[in-house]
Amino acid sequence: CRNSIYIASNLKTKRYSLHAGFYIDPTLEMLGKAWNGDIKNTSGNLDIFLESLNKLLTFAKSLGVELYIENNVVVEKNYRNGNCLLMATSMSEMKSIKEETGVKLLVDVGHLVVSAKTLGLNEELELKLASRYGDAYHISDNNRLADQNKAIISDSLVLNGVSKEADFYTLEIYEEIELIRSSYDYLN
């Protein structure tokens, strides 16, 4: 991450974002797939993540780069026996990380609503907290079972999770240009 932050600084980019960490130490082959085997949540991994994040924040600040943490998305196949393998899948976790470190929050509202469904959390409350504590947003919609990066429609609930006072917004939609344009119009 330090090299990427350094490159961002050299490119005169004022912002750099990264996903929050894991409660396990996954191999590259595990990413994006169902995770099998014996899995145990460890608070030690959170401590390591927060310590590393504080070091990255100091480094980024020294280069004039603002650091953002993006929430992870947890789907059913990676949530077992009440154990979430990913950090920062709820707004309460995101808020705690922000309060402990001062990092800015990049809230992917598509990730947030899938995680809320998987974890049995109240989607409306999660979106309300996102609009209150988020500093920037990735915006897309989905079926609440997977992060599909679908277009926004007029009554998309995910828009309730977006603050009009954000540092920036990104439409993270992988559909036809007409749907991206109409999604953009709903934001205005």
PDB file of C-alpha atoms in Angstrom:
ATOM      1  CA  CYS A   1       0.000   0.000   0.000  1.00  0.00           C
ATOM      2  CA  ARG A   2       2.837   2.420   0.751  1.00  0.00           C
ATOM      3  CA  ASN A   3       4.070   2.189  -2.840  1.00  0.00           C
ATOM      4  CA  SER A   4       0.574   2.836  -4.171  1.00  0.00           C
ATOM      5  CA  ILE A   5       0.128   5.844  -1.879  1.00  0.00           C
ATOM      6  CA  TYR A   6       3.523   7.133  -3.016  1.00  0.00           C
ATOM      7  CA  ILE A   7       2.493   6.736  -6.678  1.00  0.00           C
ATOM      8  CA  ALA A   8      -0.822   8.504  -5.953  1.00  0.00           C
ATOM      9  CA  SER A   9       1.123  11.389  -4.440  1.00  0.00           C
ATOM     10  CA  ASN A  10       3.460  11.609  -7.446  1.00  0.00           C
ATOM     11  CA  LEU A  11       0.425  11.670  -9.736  1.00  0.00           C
ATOM     12  CA  LYS A  12      -0.942  14.586  -7.664  1.00  0.00           C
ATOM     13  CA  THR A  13      -3.869  12.439  -6.555  1.00  0.00           C
ATOM     14  CA  LYS A  14      -5.277  13.771  -3.303  1.00  0.00           C
ATOM     15  CA  ARG A  15      -7.040  10.545  -2.334  1.00  0.00           C
ATOM     16  CA  TYR A  16      -6.276   6.852  -2.030  1.00  0.00           C
ATOM     17  CA  SER A  17      -8.650   4.110  -0.892  1.00  0.00           C
ATOM     18  CA  LEU A  18      -8.289   0.496   0.136  1.00  0.00           C
ATOM     19  CA  HIS A  19     -10.574  -2.222   1.427  1.00  0.00           C
ATOM     20  CA  ALA A  20     -10.630  -3.059   5.094  1.00  0.00           C
ATOM     21  CA  GLY A  21      -8.875  -6.214   6.244  1.00  0.00           C
ATOM     22  CA  PHE A  22      -9.764  -9.802   7.049  1.00  0.00           C
ATOM     23  CA  TYR A  23     -10.216 -11.726  10.267  1.00  0.00           C
ATOM     24  CA  ILE A  24      -8.209 -14.505   8.635  1.00  0.00           C
ATOM     25  CA  ASP A  25      -5.042 -14.426   6.543  1.00  0.00           C
ATOM     26  CA  PRO A  26      -6.267 -15.459   3.076  1.00  0.00           C
ATOM     27  CA  THR A  27      -4.062 -16.538   0.218  1.00  0.00           C
ATOM     28  CA  LEU A  28      -4.494 -14.785  -3.131  1.00  0.00           C
ATOM     29  CA  GLU A  29      -6.189 -17.921  -4.453  1.00  0.00           C
ATOM     30  CA  MET A  30      -8.901 -17.619  -1.780  1.00  0.00           C
ATOM     31  CA  LEU A  31      -9.986 -14.117  -2.797  1.00  0.00           C
ATOM     32  CA  GLY A  32     -13.299 -13.947  -4.655  1.00  0.00           C
ATOM     33  CA  LYS A  33     -14.173 -17.578  -3.866  1.00  0.00           C
ATOM     34  CA  ALA A  34     -15.975 -19.458  -1.128  1.00  0.00           C
ATOM     35  CA  TRP A  35     -13.602 -19.949   1.766  1.00  0.00           C
ATOM     36  CA  ASN A  36     -13.381 -23.491   3.055  1.00  0.00           C
ATOM     37  CA  GLY A  37     -11.688 -25.009   6.023  1.00  0.00           C
ATOM     38  CA  ASP A  38     -11.445 -24.225   9.705  1.00  0.00           C
ATOM     39  CA  ILE A  39     -11.962 -20.510  10.268  1.00  0.00           C
ATOM     40  CA  LYS A  40     -11.755 -18.646  13.541  1.00  0.00           C
ATOM     41  CA  ASN A  41     -12.255 -14.926  14.099  1.00  0.00           C
ATOM     42  CA  THR A  42      -9.314 -13.401  15.900  1.00  0.00           C
ATOM     43  CA  SER A  43      -9.285 -10.014  17.562  1.00  0.00           C
ATOM     44  CA  GLY A  44      -5.533 -10.019  16.991  1.00  0.00           C
ATOM     45  CA  ASN A  45      -6.091  -9.510  13.274  1.00  0.00           C
ATOM     46  CA  LEU A  46      -8.155  -6.394  13.979  1.00  0.00           C
ATOM     47  CA  ASP A  47      -5.368  -5.015  16.158  1.00  0.00           C
ATOM     48  CA  ILE A  48      -2.831  -5.672  13.390  1.00  0.00           C
ATOM     49  CA  PHE A  49      -5.115  -4.003  10.845  1.00  0.00           C
ATOM     50  CA  LEU A  50      -5.625  -0.893  13.000  1.00  0.00           C
ATOM     51  CA  GLU A  51      -1.900  -0.602  13.734  1.00  0.00           C
ATOM     52  CA  SER A  52      -1.085  -0.926  10.022  1.00  0.00           C
ATOM     53  CA  LEU A  53      -3.824   1.536   9.117  1.00  0.00           C
ATOM     54  CA  ASN A  54      -2.445   4.139  11.535  1.00  0.00           C
ATOM     55  CA  LYS A  55       1.001   3.776   9.953  1.00  0.00           C
ATOM     56  CA  LEU A  56      -0.504   4.176   6.471  1.00  0.00           C
ATOM     57  CA  LEU A  57      -2.475   7.236   7.600  1.00  0.00           C
ATOM     58  CA  THR A  58       0.705   8.894   8.877  1.00  0.00           C
ATOM     59  CA  PHE A  59       2.549   8.057   5.661  1.00  0.00           C
ATOM     60  CA  ALA A  60      -0.295   9.265   3.426  1.00  0.00           C
ATOM     61  CA  LYS A  61      -0.639  12.506   5.386  1.00  0.00           C
ATOM     62  CA  SER A  62       3.103  13.179   5.027  1.00  0.00           C
ATOM     63  CA  LEU A  63       2.586  13.044   1.248  1.00  0.00           C
ATOM     64  CA  GLY A  64      -0.604  15.126   1.240  1.00  0.00           C
ATOM     65  CA  VAL A  65      -2.851  12.178   0.392  1.00  0.00           C
ATOM     66  CA  GLU A  66      -6.147  11.491   2.185  1.00  0.00           C
ATOM     67  CA  LEU A  67      -6.664   7.826   2.979  1.00  0.00           C
ATOM     68  CA  TYR A  68     -10.089   6.157   2.761  1.00  0.00           C
ATOM     69  CA  ILE A  69     -11.177   2.703   3.898  1.00  0.00           C
ATOM     70  CA  GLU A  70     -13.867   0.938   1.854  1.00  0.00           C
ATOM     71  CA  ASN A  71     -16.286  -1.497   3.437  1.00  0.00           C
ATOM     72  CA  ASN A  72     -16.052  -5.141   2.487  1.00  0.00           C
ATOM     73  CA  VAL A  73     -19.006  -7.159   1.227  1.00  0.00           C
ATOM     74  CA  VAL A  74     -19.904 -10.440   2.881  1.00  0.00           C
ATOM     75  CA  VAL A  75     -22.062 -12.947   1.017  1.00  0.00           C
ATOM     76  CA  GLU A  76     -23.712 -16.066   2.344  1.00  0.00           C
ATOM     77  CA  LYS A  77     -20.962 -18.450   1.154  1.00  0.00           C
ATOM     78  CA  ASN A  78     -18.380 -16.620   3.288  1.00  0.00           C
ATOM     79  CA  TYR A  79     -20.449 -16.291   6.453  1.00  0.00           C
ATOM     80  CA  ARG A  80     -20.450 -19.407   8.594  1.00  0.00           C
ATOM     81  CA  ASN A  81     -21.607 -20.206  12.096  1.00  0.00           C
ATOM     82  CA  GLY A  82     -21.912 -16.522  12.939  1.00  0.00           C
ATOM     83  CA  ASN A  83     -18.320 -15.846  11.864  1.00  0.00           C
ATOM     84  CA  CYS A  84     -17.722 -13.027   9.429  1.00  0.00           C
ATOM     85  CA  LEU A  85     -14.364 -13.423   7.724  1.00  0.00           C
ATOM     86  CA  LEU A  86     -14.134  -9.799   6.595  1.00  0.00           C
ATOM     87  CA  MET A  87     -13.696  -6.611   8.595  1.00  0.00           C
ATOM     88  CA  ALA A  88     -15.878  -3.548   8.104  1.00  0.00           C
ATOM     89  CA  THR A  89     -18.991  -5.213   6.708  1.00  0.00           C
ATOM     90  CA  SER A  90     -21.373  -3.096   8.806  1.00  0.00           C
ATOM     91  CA  MET A  91     -21.578   0.594   9.537  1.00  0.00           C
ATOM     92  CA  SER A  92     -20.971  -0.009  13.243  1.00  0.00           C
ATOM     93  CA  GLU A  93     -17.598  -1.567  12.368  1.00  0.00           C
ATOM     94  CA  MET A  94     -16.826   1.229   9.901  1.00  0.00           C
ATOM     95  CA  LYS A  95     -17.732   3.875  12.476  1.00  0.00           C
ATOM     96  CA  SER A  96     -15.487   2.202  15.087  1.00  0.00           C
ATOM     97  CA  ILE A  97     -12.542   2.145  12.678  1.00  0.00           C
ATOM     98  CA  LYS A  98     -13.103   5.824  11.850  1.00  0.00           C
ATOM     99  CA  GLU A  99     -13.336   6.797  15.514  1.00  0.00           C
ATOM    100  CA  GLU A 100     -10.235   4.822  16.454  1.00  0.00           C
ATOM    101  CA  THR A 101      -7.997   5.975  13.613  1.00  0.00           C
ATOM    102  CA  GLY A 102      -9.489   9.092  12.027  1.00  0.00           C
ATOM    103  CA  VAL A 103      -9.502   7.450   8.582  1.00  0.00           C
ATOM    104  CA  LYS A 104     -12.111   8.639   6.111  1.00  0.00           C
ATOM    105  CA  LEU A 105     -14.835   6.184   5.093  1.00  0.00           C
ATOM    106  CA  LEU A 106     -15.556   5.213   1.506  1.00  0.00           C
ATOM    107  CA  VAL A 107     -18.935   3.506   1.726  1.00  0.00           C
ATOM    108  CA  ASP A 108     -19.870   1.188  -1.109  1.00  0.00           C
ATOM    109  CA  VAL A 109     -23.648   1.180  -0.683  1.00  0.00           C
ATOM    110  CA  GLY A 110     -23.945  -1.908  -2.899  1.00  0.00           C
ATOM    111  CA  HIS A 111     -21.589  -3.780  -0.561  1.00  0.00           C
ATOM    112  CA  LEU A 112     -23.460  -2.436   2.451  1.00  0.00           C
ATOM    113  CA  VAL A 113     -26.906  -3.718   1.467  1.00  0.00           C
ATOM    114  CA  VAL A 114     -25.614  -7.184   0.552  1.00  0.00           C
ATOM    115  CA  SER A 115     -23.764  -7.408   3.867  1.00  0.00           C
ATOM    116  CA  ALA A 116     -26.839  -6.193   5.765  1.00  0.00           C
ATOM    117  CA  LYS A 117     -28.923  -8.990   4.219  1.00  0.00           C
ATOM    118  CA  THR A 118     -26.236 -11.630   4.887  1.00  0.00           C
ATOM    119  CA  LEU A 119     -25.675 -10.532   8.490  1.00  0.00           C
ATOM    120  CA  GLY A 120     -29.376 -10.046   9.244  1.00  0.00           C
ATOM    121  CA  LEU A 121     -28.967  -6.306   9.866  1.00  0.00           C
ATOM    122  CA  ASN A 122     -31.576  -3.625   9.249  1.00  0.00           C
ATOM    123  CA  GLU A 123     -30.823  -2.261   5.764  1.00  0.00           C
ATOM    124  CA  GLU A 124     -32.631   1.031   6.395  1.00  0.00           C
ATOM    125  CA  LEU A 125     -30.587   1.671   9.547  1.00  0.00           C
ATOM    126  CA  GLU A 126     -27.316   0.707   7.833  1.00  0.00           C
ATOM    127  CA  LEU A 127     -28.065   3.178   5.004  1.00  0.00           C
ATOM    128  CA  LYS A 128     -28.981   5.911   7.488  1.00  0.00           C
ATOM    129  CA  LEU A 129     -25.654   5.412   9.287  1.00  0.00           C
ATOM    130  CA  ALA A 130     -23.847   5.400   5.923  1.00  0.00           C
ATOM    131  CA  SER A 131     -25.287   8.804   5.056  1.00  0.00           C
ATOM    132  CA  ARG A 132     -24.209  10.119   8.471  1.00  0.00           C
ATOM    133  CA  TYR A 133     -20.672   8.710   8.709  1.00  0.00           C
ATOM    134  CA  GLY A 134     -19.574   8.179   5.105  1.00  0.00           C
ATOM    135  CA  ASP A 135     -17.088  10.611   3.586  1.00  0.00           C
ATOM    136  CA  ALA A 136     -17.268   9.258   0.022  1.00  0.00           C
ATOM    137  CA  TYR A 137     -19.380   6.716  -1.839  1.00  0.00           C
ATOM    138  CA  HIS A 138     -19.390   4.002  -4.468  1.00  0.00           C
ATOM    139  CA  ILE A 139     -22.946   3.840  -5.746  1.00  0.00           C
ATOM    140  CA  SER A 140     -24.726   0.921  -7.400  1.00  0.00           C
ATOM    141  CA  ASP A 141     -27.691  -1.335  -6.715  1.00  0.00           C
ATOM    142  CA  ASN A 142     -28.166  -5.112  -6.568  1.00  0.00           C
ATOM    143  CA  ASN A 143     -30.477  -7.962  -5.544  1.00  0.00           C
ATOM    144  CA  ARG A 144     -29.109  -7.980  -1.951  1.00  0.00           C
ATOM    145  CA  LEU A 145     -27.571 -11.430  -2.481  1.00  0.00           C
ATOM    146  CA  ALA A 146     -24.507 -10.412  -4.519  1.00  0.00           C
ATOM    147  CA  ASP A 147     -22.688  -7.224  -5.470  1.00  0.00           C
ATOM    148  CA  GLN A 148     -23.980  -6.870  -9.041  1.00  0.00           C
ATOM    149  CA  ASN A 149     -23.105  -3.217  -9.763  1.00  0.00           C
ATOM    150  CA  LYS A 150     -26.550  -2.567 -11.234  1.00  0.00           C
ATOM    151  CA  ALA A 151     -27.958   0.800 -12.269  1.00  0.00           C
ATOM    152  CA  ILE A 152     -29.858   3.060  -9.894  1.00  0.00           C
ATOM    153  CA  ILE A 153     -33.583   3.453 -10.515  1.00  0.00           C
ATOM    154  CA  SER A 154     -35.892   6.175  -9.227  1.00  0.00           C
ATOM    155  CA  ASP A 155     -36.851   4.327  -6.040  1.00  0.00           C
ATOM    156  CA  SER A 156     -33.466   2.727  -5.259  1.00  0.00           C
ATOM    157  CA  LEU A 157     -33.153   2.566  -1.493  1.00  0.00           C
ATOM    158  CA  VAL A 158     -29.352   2.709  -1.728  1.00  0.00           C
ATOM    159  CA  LEU A 159     -29.629   6.444  -2.404  1.00  0.00           C
ATOM    160  CA  ASN A 160     -30.760   6.846   1.230  1.00  0.00           C
ATOM    161  CA  GLY A 161     -27.219   5.877   2.224  1.00  0.00           C
ATOM    162  CA  VAL A 162     -25.525   8.733   0.371  1.00  0.00           C
ATOM    163  CA  SER A 163     -24.748  12.120   1.925  1.00  0.00           C
ATOM    164  CA  LYS A 164     -24.949  15.175  -0.304  1.00  0.00           C
ATOM    165  CA  GLU A 165     -21.939  16.550   1.617  1.00  0.00           C
ATOM    166  CA  ALA A 166     -19.533  13.804   0.487  1.00  0.00           C
ATOM    167  CA  ASP A 167     -15.958  14.399  -0.658  1.00  0.00           C
ATOM    168  CA  PHE A 168     -16.703  12.443  -3.845  1.00  0.00           C
ATOM    169  CA  TYR A 169     -19.012   9.889  -5.444  1.00  0.00           C
ATOM    170  CA  THR A 170     -18.344   7.132  -7.934  1.00  0.00           C
ATOM    171  CA  LEU A 171     -21.054   5.409  -9.917  1.00  0.00           C
ATOM    172  CA  GLU A 172     -19.758   1.839  -9.886  1.00  0.00           C
ATOM    173  CA  ILE A 173     -22.191   0.494 -12.453  1.00  0.00           C
ATOM    174  CA  TYR A 174     -21.278  -2.121 -15.047  1.00  0.00           C
ATOM    175  CA  GLU A 175     -24.168  -1.790 -17.471  1.00  0.00           C
ATOM    176  CA  GLU A 176     -25.046  -0.007 -20.705  1.00  0.00           C
ATOM    177  CA  ILE A 177     -24.163   3.671 -20.970  1.00  0.00           C
ATOM    178  CA  GLU A 178     -27.842   4.701 -21.048  1.00  0.00           C
ATOM    179  CA  LEU A 179     -28.384   3.101 -17.628  1.00  0.00           C
ATOM    180  CA  ILE A 180     -25.267   4.787 -16.260  1.00  0.00           C
ATOM    181  CA  ARG A 181     -26.530   8.154 -17.524  1.00  0.00           C
ATOM    182  CA  SER A 182     -29.978   7.662 -16.000  1.00  0.00           C
ATOM    183  CA  SER A 183     -28.338   6.646 -12.702  1.00  0.00           C
ATOM    184  CA  TYR A 184     -26.298   9.833 -12.812  1.00  0.00           C
ATOM    185  CA  ASP A 185     -29.486  11.850 -13.350  1.00  0.00           C
ATOM    186  CA  TYR A 186     -31.030  10.350 -10.192  1.00  0.00           C
ATOM    187  CA  LEU A 187     -28.101  11.700  -8.173  1.00  0.00           C
ATOM    188  CA  ASN A 188     -28.759  15.284  -9.285  1.00  0.00           C
TER     189      ASN A 188
END
